[in-house]
Short mmCIF file of N, CA and C and ligand atoms in Angstrom, two decimals:
data_model
loop_
_atom_site.label_atom_id
_atom_site.label_comp_id
_atom_site.label_asym_id
_atom_site.label_seq_id
_atom_site.Cartn_x
_atom_site.Cartn_y
_atom_site.Cartn_z
N LYS A 1 -10.43 -3.00 -9.62
CA LYS A 1 -9.48 -4.07 -10.13
C LYS A 1 -9.92 -5.52 -8.78
N LEU A 2 -9.44 -5.05 -8.11
CA LEU A 2 -8.92 -6.22 -7.08
C LEU A 2 -9.80 -6.62 -6.45
N ALA A 3 -11.49 -5.64 -6.09
CA ALA A 3 -12.33 -6.33 -5.50
C ALA A 3 -12.98 -7.38 -6.63
N ILE A 4 -13.16 -7.13 -7.65
CA ILE A 4 -13.83 -7.71 -8.93
C ILE A 4 -12.53 -8.90 -8.61
N LYS A 5 -11.28 -9.26 -8.80
CA LYS A 5 -10.71 -10.21 -8.95
C LYS A 5 -11.20 -11.59 -7.77
N TYR A 6 -10.87 -11.09 -6.52
CA TYR A 6 -11.55 -11.29 -5.12
C TYR A 6 -12.81 -11.48 -4.56
N SER A 7 -13.45 -11.45 -5.74
CA SER A 7 -14.68 -11.07 -5.62
C SER A 7 -15.43 -10.42 -4.04
N ALA A 8 -14.68 -9.71 -3.83
CA ALA A 8 -15.10 -8.97 -2.18
C ALA A 8 -16.39 -7.99 -2.78
N ASP A 9 -16.44 -6.90 -1.82
CA ASP A 9 -18.10 -6.16 -1.97
C ASP A 9 -17.27 -4.70 -2.91
N VAL A 10 -17.69 -4.85 -4.25
CA VAL A 10 -16.72 -3.79 -4.94
C VAL A 10 -17.47 -2.06 -3.99
N ASN A 11 -18.42 -2.03 -3.91
CA ASN A 11 -18.93 -0.84 -3.65
C ASN A 11 -18.25 -0.36 -2.33
N LYS A 12 -18.11 -1.65 -1.52
CA LYS A 12 -17.51 -1.28 -0.45
C LYS A 12 -15.99 -0.94 -0.25
N ALA A 13 -15.29 -1.86 -1.55
CA ALA A 13 -13.91 -1.36 -1.68
C ALA A 13 -13.29 -0.03 -2.60
N ARG A 14 -14.61 0.54 -3.07
CA ARG A 14 -14.66 1.92 -4.00
C ARG A 14 -14.79 2.87 -2.55
N ILE A 15 -15.90 2.80 -1.38
CA ILE A 15 -15.68 3.92 -0.49
C ILE A 15 -14.60 3.89 -0.20
N ALA A 16 -14.02 2.81 0.47
CA ALA A 16 -12.81 2.60 0.96
C ALA A 16 -11.75 3.36 0.50
N ALA A 17 -11.69 3.30 -0.73
CA ALA A 17 -10.49 3.47 -1.46
C ALA A 17 -10.22 5.23 -1.58
N LEU A 18 -11.72 5.44 -2.11
CA LEU A 18 -12.10 6.94 -1.69
C LEU A 18 -11.73 7.76 -0.71
N LEU A 19 -12.24 7.02 0.50
CA LEU A 19 -12.29 7.96 1.33
C LEU A 19 -10.24 7.89 2.47
N HIS A 20 -9.63 6.63 2.08
CA HIS A 20 -8.51 6.31 2.53
C HIS A 20 -7.70 7.07 3.51
N ASP A 21 -7.30 8.69 2.07
CA ASP A 21 -6.12 9.28 2.48
C ASP A 21 -7.34 10.44 3.04
N ALA A 22 -8.27 10.61 3.40
CA ALA A 22 -9.62 11.93 3.77
C ALA A 22 -7.97 12.81 5.15
N ALA A 23 -7.61 11.99 5.64
CA ALA A 23 -6.46 12.67 6.71
C ALA A 23 -5.38 13.35 6.32
N LYS A 24 -5.21 12.47 4.57
CA LYS A 24 -3.48 12.44 4.23
C LYS A 24 -2.38 14.44 4.48
N ASN A 25 -3.21 14.71 4.53
CA ASN A 25 -2.95 16.01 4.04
C ASN A 25 -2.84 17.16 5.90
N MET A 26 -3.37 16.08 6.87
CA MET A 26 -3.49 17.31 8.31
C MET A 26 -1.75 16.76 8.93
N SER A 27 -2.11 18.04 9.14
CA SER A 27 -0.38 18.13 9.54
C SER A 27 -0.38 17.20 11.14
N ILE A 28 1.09 17.21 11.37
CA ILE A 28 1.13 15.85 12.70
C ILE A 28 0.60 16.58 14.22
N ASP A 29 0.21 17.73 14.38
CA ASP A 29 -0.10 18.21 15.41
C ASP A 29 -1.59 17.71 15.02
N GLU A 30 -2.54 18.14 14.05
CA GLU A 30 -3.39 18.06 13.92
C GLU A 30 -4.17 16.12 14.30
N LEU A 31 -3.09 15.97 13.32
CA LEU A 31 -3.45 14.01 13.14
C LEU A 31 -3.41 13.45 14.58
N VAL A 32 -2.50 14.16 15.68
CA VAL A 32 -2.04 13.74 16.98
C VAL A 32 -3.40 13.66 17.68
N LYS A 33 -3.66 14.69 17.46
CA LYS A 33 -5.20 15.57 18.08
C LYS A 33 -6.20 15.10 17.70
N ILE A 34 -6.47 14.69 16.88
CA ILE A 34 -7.70 14.33 16.47
C ILE A 34 -7.62 12.66 17.18
N SER A 35 -6.60 12.28 16.64
CA SER A 35 -6.83 10.71 17.05
C SER A 35 -6.60 10.33 18.39
N LYS A 36 -5.84 11.33 19.32
CA LYS A 36 -6.37 11.30 20.64
C LYS A 36 -7.84 11.91 21.44
N GLU A 37 -8.44 12.23 20.78
CA GLU A 37 -10.05 12.75 21.10
C GLU A 37 -10.90 11.47 20.94
N ASN A 38 -10.69 10.59 19.52
CA ASN A 38 -11.33 9.54 19.13
C ASN A 38 -10.99 8.52 19.31
N TYR A 39 -9.67 8.20 19.91
CA TYR A 39 -9.14 6.37 20.30
C TYR A 39 -8.49 6.54 21.09
N LYS A 40 -8.40 5.41 22.60
CA LYS A 40 -7.97 5.56 23.19
C LYS A 40 -6.75 4.43 23.05
N ASP A 41 -6.05 4.32 23.92
CA ASP A 41 -4.92 2.99 23.92
C ASP A 41 -4.44 3.29 21.99
N ILE A 42 -4.17 4.01 21.96
CA ILE A 42 -2.98 3.92 20.66
C ILE A 42 -1.67 3.68 21.20
N ASP A 43 -1.19 3.05 20.56
CA ASP A 43 0.10 2.41 20.80
C ASP A 43 1.25 3.28 20.52
N GLU A 44 2.58 3.73 21.23
CA GLU A 44 3.23 4.04 21.02
C GLU A 44 4.13 4.39 20.06
N ASP A 45 4.37 3.27 19.13
CA ASP A 45 4.40 3.44 17.65
C ASP A 45 4.18 3.83 17.07
N TYR A 46 2.52 4.50 17.64
CA TYR A 46 1.74 5.51 16.28
C TYR A 46 2.60 6.80 16.48
N TYR A 47 3.14 7.04 17.84
CA TYR A 47 3.61 8.51 18.37
C TYR A 47 4.99 9.02 17.45
N ASN A 48 5.56 7.53 17.43
CA ASN A 48 6.80 7.23 16.77
C ASN A 48 6.91 7.98 15.59
N SER A 49 5.63 7.49 14.66
CA SER A 49 5.83 7.90 13.61
C SER A 49 4.29 8.21 13.00
N PRO A 50 4.42 9.39 13.56
CA PRO A 50 3.20 9.99 13.42
C PRO A 50 2.04 10.63 12.06
N GLN A 51 2.52 10.37 11.07
CA GLN A 51 1.90 9.90 10.26
C GLN A 51 0.87 8.92 9.65
N LEU A 52 1.49 8.20 10.58
CA LEU A 52 0.83 6.77 10.13
C LEU A 52 -0.58 6.89 10.77
N LEU A 53 -0.33 7.87 11.44
CA LEU A 53 -2.24 8.76 12.20
C LEU A 53 -3.43 8.56 11.51
N HIS A 54 -2.78 9.18 9.59
CA HIS A 54 -3.77 9.23 9.13
C HIS A 54 -5.01 7.94 8.78
N GLY A 55 -4.24 7.20 8.69
CA GLY A 55 -5.15 5.84 8.42
C GLY A 55 -6.35 6.26 9.63
N MET A 56 -6.29 6.03 10.61
CA MET A 56 -7.41 6.18 11.98
C MET A 56 -8.09 7.44 12.29
N VAL A 57 -7.17 8.99 11.66
CA VAL A 57 -8.13 9.98 11.59
C VAL A 57 -8.76 10.03 10.17
N GLY A 58 -8.10 9.06 9.22
CA GLY A 58 -9.61 9.41 8.16
C GLY A 58 -10.72 8.41 8.06
N ALA A 59 -10.15 7.11 9.02
CA ALA A 59 -11.60 6.49 9.58
C ALA A 59 -12.86 7.50 10.25
N SER A 60 -11.98 8.00 11.26
CA SER A 60 -12.82 8.91 11.87
C SER A 60 -13.53 10.10 11.26
N ILE A 61 -12.89 10.63 10.15
CA ILE A 61 -13.42 11.57 9.17
C ILE A 61 -14.53 10.78 8.44
N ALA A 62 -14.51 9.43 7.88
CA ALA A 62 -15.28 8.39 7.36
C ALA A 62 -16.59 8.15 8.10
N ARG A 63 -16.22 8.32 9.36
CA ARG A 63 -17.58 8.03 9.85
C ARG A 63 -18.16 9.13 11.03
N ASP A 64 -17.53 10.13 10.80
CA ASP A 64 -18.23 11.28 11.34
C ASP A 64 -18.70 12.20 10.24
N VAL A 65 -17.84 12.12 9.64
CA VAL A 65 -18.18 13.39 8.23
C VAL A 65 -19.28 12.49 7.23
N PHE A 66 -18.30 11.26 6.71
CA PHE A 66 -19.00 10.78 5.80
C PHE A 66 -20.30 9.49 6.15
N LYS A 67 -20.33 9.77 7.52
CA LYS A 67 -21.38 8.62 8.38
C LYS A 67 -21.39 7.34 7.58
N ILE A 68 -20.22 6.59 7.20
CA ILE A 68 -19.87 5.38 7.16
C ILE A 68 -19.77 4.53 8.41
N GLU A 69 -20.77 3.86 8.62
CA GLU A 69 -20.33 3.12 9.67
C GLU A 69 -19.61 1.38 9.31
N ASP A 70 -19.87 1.10 8.32
CA ASP A 70 -19.40 -0.23 8.20
C ASP A 70 -17.60 -0.23 8.80
N ASP A 71 -17.73 -1.68 9.42
CA ASP A 71 -16.59 -1.82 10.22
C ASP A 71 -15.62 -2.40 9.55
N ASP A 72 -15.74 -2.90 8.42
CA ASP A 72 -14.56 -3.41 7.90
C ASP A 72 -14.17 -2.29 6.78
N ILE A 73 -15.21 -1.45 6.16
CA ILE A 73 -14.64 0.03 5.53
C ILE A 73 -13.64 0.69 5.99
N LEU A 74 -14.54 0.94 7.95
CA LEU A 74 -13.39 1.49 8.37
C LEU A 74 -11.83 1.14 9.06
N ASN A 75 -11.84 -0.21 8.99
CA ASN A 75 -10.96 -1.07 9.07
C ASN A 75 -9.45 -0.68 7.91
N ALA A 76 -10.52 -0.78 7.21
CA ALA A 76 -9.55 -1.04 5.66
C ALA A 76 -9.11 0.40 6.05
N ILE A 77 -9.58 1.61 5.81
CA ILE A 77 -9.11 2.79 6.05
C ILE A 77 -8.15 2.54 7.18
N THR A 78 -7.93 2.42 8.27
CA THR A 78 -7.47 2.56 9.70
C THR A 78 -5.84 1.69 9.36
N TYR A 79 -6.02 0.43 8.84
CA TYR A 79 -4.87 0.16 8.85
C TYR A 79 -4.22 -0.54 7.32
N HIS A 80 -4.98 0.75 6.34
CA HIS A 80 -4.29 0.82 5.14
C HIS A 80 -2.72 1.44 5.10
N THR A 81 -2.03 2.17 6.30
CA THR A 81 -0.80 2.55 6.67
C THR A 81 0.26 1.46 7.04
N THR A 82 -0.53 0.90 7.56
CA THR A 82 0.53 -0.52 8.31
C THR A 82 0.18 -1.87 8.14
N GLY A 83 -0.50 -2.32 7.50
CA GLY A 83 -1.00 -3.43 7.72
C GLY A 83 -1.90 -3.95 8.86
N ARG A 84 -2.29 -5.06 9.50
CA ARG A 84 -1.81 -5.87 10.73
C ARG A 84 -2.54 -7.37 10.30
N ALA A 85 -2.50 -7.92 11.81
CA ALA A 85 -2.22 -9.61 11.43
C ALA A 85 -3.40 -9.67 11.22
N ASN A 86 -4.22 -10.52 10.35
CA ASN A 86 -5.67 -11.36 10.21
C ASN A 86 -6.35 -10.36 9.15
N MET A 87 -5.79 -9.70 8.32
CA MET A 87 -6.80 -8.79 7.52
C MET A 87 -7.81 -9.42 7.32
N SER A 88 -8.64 -8.65 6.48
CA SER A 88 -10.07 -8.83 6.00
C SER A 88 -9.72 -8.88 4.62
N LEU A 89 -10.35 -9.46 3.85
CA LEU A 89 -10.18 -9.20 1.98
C LEU A 89 -10.37 -8.10 1.80
N LEU A 90 -11.10 -7.38 2.80
CA LEU A 90 -11.31 -5.84 2.14
C LEU A 90 -10.25 -5.15 2.41
N GLU A 91 -9.26 -5.41 3.92
CA GLU A 91 -8.13 -4.59 4.12
C GLU A 91 -7.42 -4.92 3.48
N LYS A 92 -7.13 -6.23 3.26
CA LYS A 92 -5.99 -6.81 1.73
C LYS A 92 -5.96 -6.07 1.00
N ILE A 93 -6.91 -6.03 0.28
CA ILE A 93 -7.63 -5.26 -0.55
C ILE A 93 -6.77 -3.90 -1.34
N ILE A 94 -7.41 -3.13 -0.25
CA ILE A 94 -6.97 -1.71 0.14
C ILE A 94 -5.31 -1.74 0.79
N TYR A 95 -4.52 -2.62 1.94
CA TYR A 95 -3.70 -1.70 1.53
C TYR A 95 -3.21 -2.33 0.63
N VAL A 96 -2.70 -3.65 -0.56
CA VAL A 96 -1.86 -3.65 -1.65
C VAL A 96 -2.87 -2.74 -2.46
N ALA A 97 -3.79 -2.25 -2.69
CA ALA A 97 -4.11 -1.01 -4.07
C ALA A 97 -3.17 0.07 -3.93
N ASP A 98 -3.07 0.55 -2.65
CA ASP A 98 -2.33 1.72 -2.00
C ASP A 98 -1.40 1.75 -2.46
N TYR A 99 -0.56 0.64 -2.73
CA TYR A 99 1.35 0.15 -3.00
C TYR A 99 1.04 0.17 -3.88
N ILE A 100 -0.05 -0.33 -4.99
CA ILE A 100 0.50 -0.78 -6.37
C ILE A 100 -0.47 0.39 -7.41
N GLU A 101 -0.58 1.82 -6.88
CA GLU A 101 -1.35 2.02 -7.49
C GLU A 101 -0.72 3.26 -8.86
N PRO A 102 -1.60 3.56 -9.38
CA PRO A 102 -1.18 3.65 -10.45
C PRO A 102 0.33 5.01 -10.95
N SER A 103 -0.04 6.00 -9.83
CA SER A 103 1.34 6.40 -9.63
C SER A 103 2.36 6.04 -8.72
N ARG A 104 2.29 5.22 -8.47
CA ARG A 104 3.60 4.40 -7.77
C ARG A 104 4.57 3.99 -8.83
N ASP A 105 5.91 4.57 -8.12
CA ASP A 105 6.98 4.05 -9.24
C ASP A 105 8.13 3.85 -8.70
N PHE A 106 8.31 2.47 -8.54
CA PHE A 106 9.82 2.41 -7.10
C PHE A 106 10.03 0.95 -7.74
N PRO A 107 11.15 0.47 -7.91
CA PRO A 107 12.09 -0.43 -7.71
C PRO A 107 10.94 -1.90 -7.33
N GLY A 108 10.45 -2.72 -8.17
CA GLY A 108 9.69 -4.03 -7.88
C GLY A 108 7.54 -3.58 -7.81
N VAL A 109 8.15 -2.37 -8.43
CA VAL A 109 6.16 -1.91 -8.31
C VAL A 109 5.28 -2.93 -9.28
N GLU A 110 6.32 -3.22 -10.30
CA GLU A 110 5.81 -3.92 -11.94
C GLU A 110 5.37 -5.49 -11.08
N PHE A 111 6.55 -6.03 -10.37
CA PHE A 111 6.37 -7.26 -9.54
C PHE A 111 5.42 -7.47 -8.81
N LEU A 112 5.04 -6.68 -8.06
CA LEU A 112 3.82 -6.41 -7.08
C LEU A 112 2.83 -6.17 -7.92
N ARG A 113 2.46 -5.62 -8.84
CA ARG A 113 1.51 -5.31 -9.43
C ARG A 113 0.97 -6.61 -9.94
N GLU A 114 1.87 -7.60 -10.92
CA GLU A 114 1.66 -8.62 -11.34
C GLU A 114 1.35 -9.68 -10.67
N ILE A 115 1.91 -9.66 -9.04
CA ILE A 115 1.02 -10.76 -7.86
C ILE A 115 0.39 -10.57 -7.14
N SER A 116 -0.31 -9.23 -7.36
CA SER A 116 -1.65 -8.22 -6.74
C SER A 116 -2.76 -9.37 -7.42
N TYR A 117 -2.60 -10.08 -8.72
CA TYR A 117 -3.42 -10.15 -9.49
C TYR A 117 -3.78 -11.92 -9.48
N THR A 118 -2.64 -12.17 -8.80
CA THR A 118 -2.71 -13.85 -8.74
C THR A 118 -2.56 -14.04 -7.13
N ASN A 119 -1.84 -14.07 -6.39
CA ASN A 119 -2.29 -14.15 -4.88
C ASN A 119 -2.02 -13.18 -4.01
N LEU A 120 -3.13 -12.91 -3.66
CA LEU A 120 -3.29 -11.67 -2.42
C LEU A 120 -2.76 -11.51 -1.87
N ASP A 121 -2.48 -13.08 -0.74
CA ASP A 121 -1.85 -13.44 0.75
C ASP A 121 -0.22 -13.17 -0.03
N GLU A 122 0.18 -13.92 -0.82
CA GLU A 122 1.72 -13.61 -1.38
C GLU A 122 1.96 -11.53 -1.64
N ALA A 123 0.47 -11.20 -1.97
CA ALA A 123 1.06 -9.67 -2.04
C ALA A 123 1.35 -8.65 -0.91
N VAL A 124 0.40 -9.39 -0.35
CA VAL A 124 0.74 -8.26 1.17
C VAL A 124 1.87 -8.77 1.42
N ILE A 125 1.83 -9.89 1.76
CA ILE A 125 3.46 -10.33 2.35
C ILE A 125 4.91 -9.25 1.70
N GLU A 126 5.05 -9.43 0.13
CA GLU A 126 5.77 -9.14 -0.57
C GLU A 126 5.72 -7.23 -0.12
N CYS A 127 4.37 -6.62 -0.35
CA CYS A 127 4.11 -5.51 0.50
C CYS A 127 4.94 -4.91 1.39
N CYS A 128 4.36 -5.96 2.61
CA CYS A 128 5.38 -5.80 3.89
C CYS A 128 6.75 -5.65 3.53
N GLU A 129 7.24 -6.72 2.98
CA GLU A 129 9.24 -7.21 2.83
C GLU A 129 9.24 -5.40 2.30
N SER A 130 8.30 -4.87 1.21
CA SER A 130 8.68 -3.74 0.78
C SER A 130 9.19 -2.65 1.62
N THR A 131 7.83 -2.49 2.93
CA THR A 131 7.92 -1.06 3.19
C THR A 131 9.14 -1.45 4.64
N ILE A 132 9.17 -2.97 4.71
CA ILE A 132 10.34 -3.11 5.88
C ILE A 132 11.52 -2.98 5.39
N LYS A 133 12.05 -3.39 4.16
CA LYS A 133 12.99 -2.78 3.67
C LYS A 133 13.47 -1.52 3.42
N TYR A 134 12.35 -0.72 3.28
CA TYR A 134 12.54 0.45 2.55
C TYR A 134 12.96 1.19 4.25
N ILE A 135 12.00 0.74 5.51
CA ILE A 135 12.05 1.59 6.56
C ILE A 135 13.64 1.56 7.57
N LEU A 136 14.16 0.40 7.04
CA LEU A 136 15.56 -0.41 7.81
C LEU A 136 16.61 0.56 6.68
N SER A 137 16.25 0.64 5.64
CA SER A 137 17.44 1.39 4.49
C SER A 137 17.49 3.10 5.31
N LYS A 138 16.33 3.26 5.66
CA LYS A 138 16.02 4.92 5.71
C LYS A 138 16.46 5.01 7.21
N LYS A 139 16.88 4.08 8.29
CA LYS A 139 16.65 3.99 9.62
C LYS A 139 15.66 4.13 10.31
N LEU A 140 14.41 4.69 9.94
CA LEU A 140 13.39 4.97 10.56
C LEU A 140 12.45 3.67 11.16
N LEU A 141 11.92 4.18 12.36
CA LEU A 141 11.13 3.19 12.86
C LEU A 141 10.36 2.50 12.45
N LEU A 142 10.24 1.43 12.66
CA LEU A 142 9.25 0.15 11.88
C LEU A 142 8.14 0.00 12.87
N HIS A 143 6.77 0.05 12.54
CA HIS A 143 5.61 -0.12 13.15
C HIS A 143 4.97 -1.39 13.27
N LYS A 144 5.17 -2.38 14.37
CA LYS A 144 5.01 -3.91 14.45
C LYS A 144 3.40 -4.13 13.74
N ASN A 145 2.54 -3.29 13.98
CA ASN A 145 1.55 -3.66 13.02
C ASN A 145 2.07 -4.31 11.21
N THR A 146 3.16 -3.98 10.89
CA THR A 146 3.73 -4.35 9.38
C THR A 146 4.48 -5.72 9.82
N ILE A 147 5.05 -5.94 10.70
CA ILE A 147 5.83 -7.22 11.01
C ILE A 147 4.25 -8.40 11.39
N GLU A 148 3.80 -7.97 12.08
CA GLU A 148 2.34 -8.98 12.79
C GLU A 148 1.66 -9.36 11.04
N ALA A 149 1.59 -8.73 10.61
CA ALA A 149 0.64 -8.85 9.05
C ALA A 149 1.54 -9.77 8.26
N ARG A 150 3.25 -9.90 8.18
CA ARG A 150 3.64 -10.53 7.39
C ARG A 150 3.89 -11.67 7.99
N ASN A 151 3.98 -11.85 9.54
CA ASN A 151 4.44 -12.99 10.00
C ASN A 151 3.19 -13.58 9.79
N TYR A 152 2.11 -13.35 10.66
CA TYR A 152 0.61 -13.78 10.55
C TYR A 152 0.73 -14.37 9.06
N LEU A 153 0.63 -14.16 7.91
CA LEU A 153 0.38 -14.76 6.56
C LEU A 153 1.37 -15.84 6.15
N LEU A 154 2.80 -15.91 7.23
CA LEU A 154 3.94 -16.80 6.69
C LEU A 154 3.37 -17.93 7.57
N ILE A 155 3.18 -17.52 8.36
CA ILE A 155 2.42 -18.66 9.47
C ILE A 155 1.87 -19.69 9.01
N LYS A 156 0.30 -18.85 8.27
CA LYS A 156 -0.87 -19.32 7.99
C LYS A 156 -0.36 -20.24 6.67
N LYS A 157 0.98 -19.75 6.19
CA LYS A 157 1.09 -20.53 4.64
C LYS A 157 1.77 -22.27 5.13
N GLN A 158 2.05 -21.86 6.45
CA GLN A 158 3.17 -23.33 6.84
C GLN A 158 2.25 -24.26 6.70
FE1 FE B 1 -2.49 6.57 3.27
#
């Protein structure tokens, strides 16, 4: 629905959406092992919150098992866990769609669903802020990509 609303490539959105959690059920050990095999220079933030690696491991499964070669799809899968600065339209759609999908039920999700269909950049900012607030409330580690995703869009708005 978001891809249609924002005139993105619906087929790419469909593929990214179907595959984004391909590595979700892997153990932390597996995620760390596979991400080390497939990517160099993974920043320390990931190893401090290793479940976030299911994005990049999911992308390697999409590439190696499902033979997806499109970089935009692979990036949307990689960054659905954290967001990042300067996301493409497809990346933003997958990031937000994951946040507001029908099974989500947390305070504020209805507001996020509404804003997702009126202003995608605002929706990304709100999703980042919702994540950041949650992470802070639980005293968990915050990945820098989420801060950078938010800062990028706030500066772009000025
Ligand atoms: Fe996920």
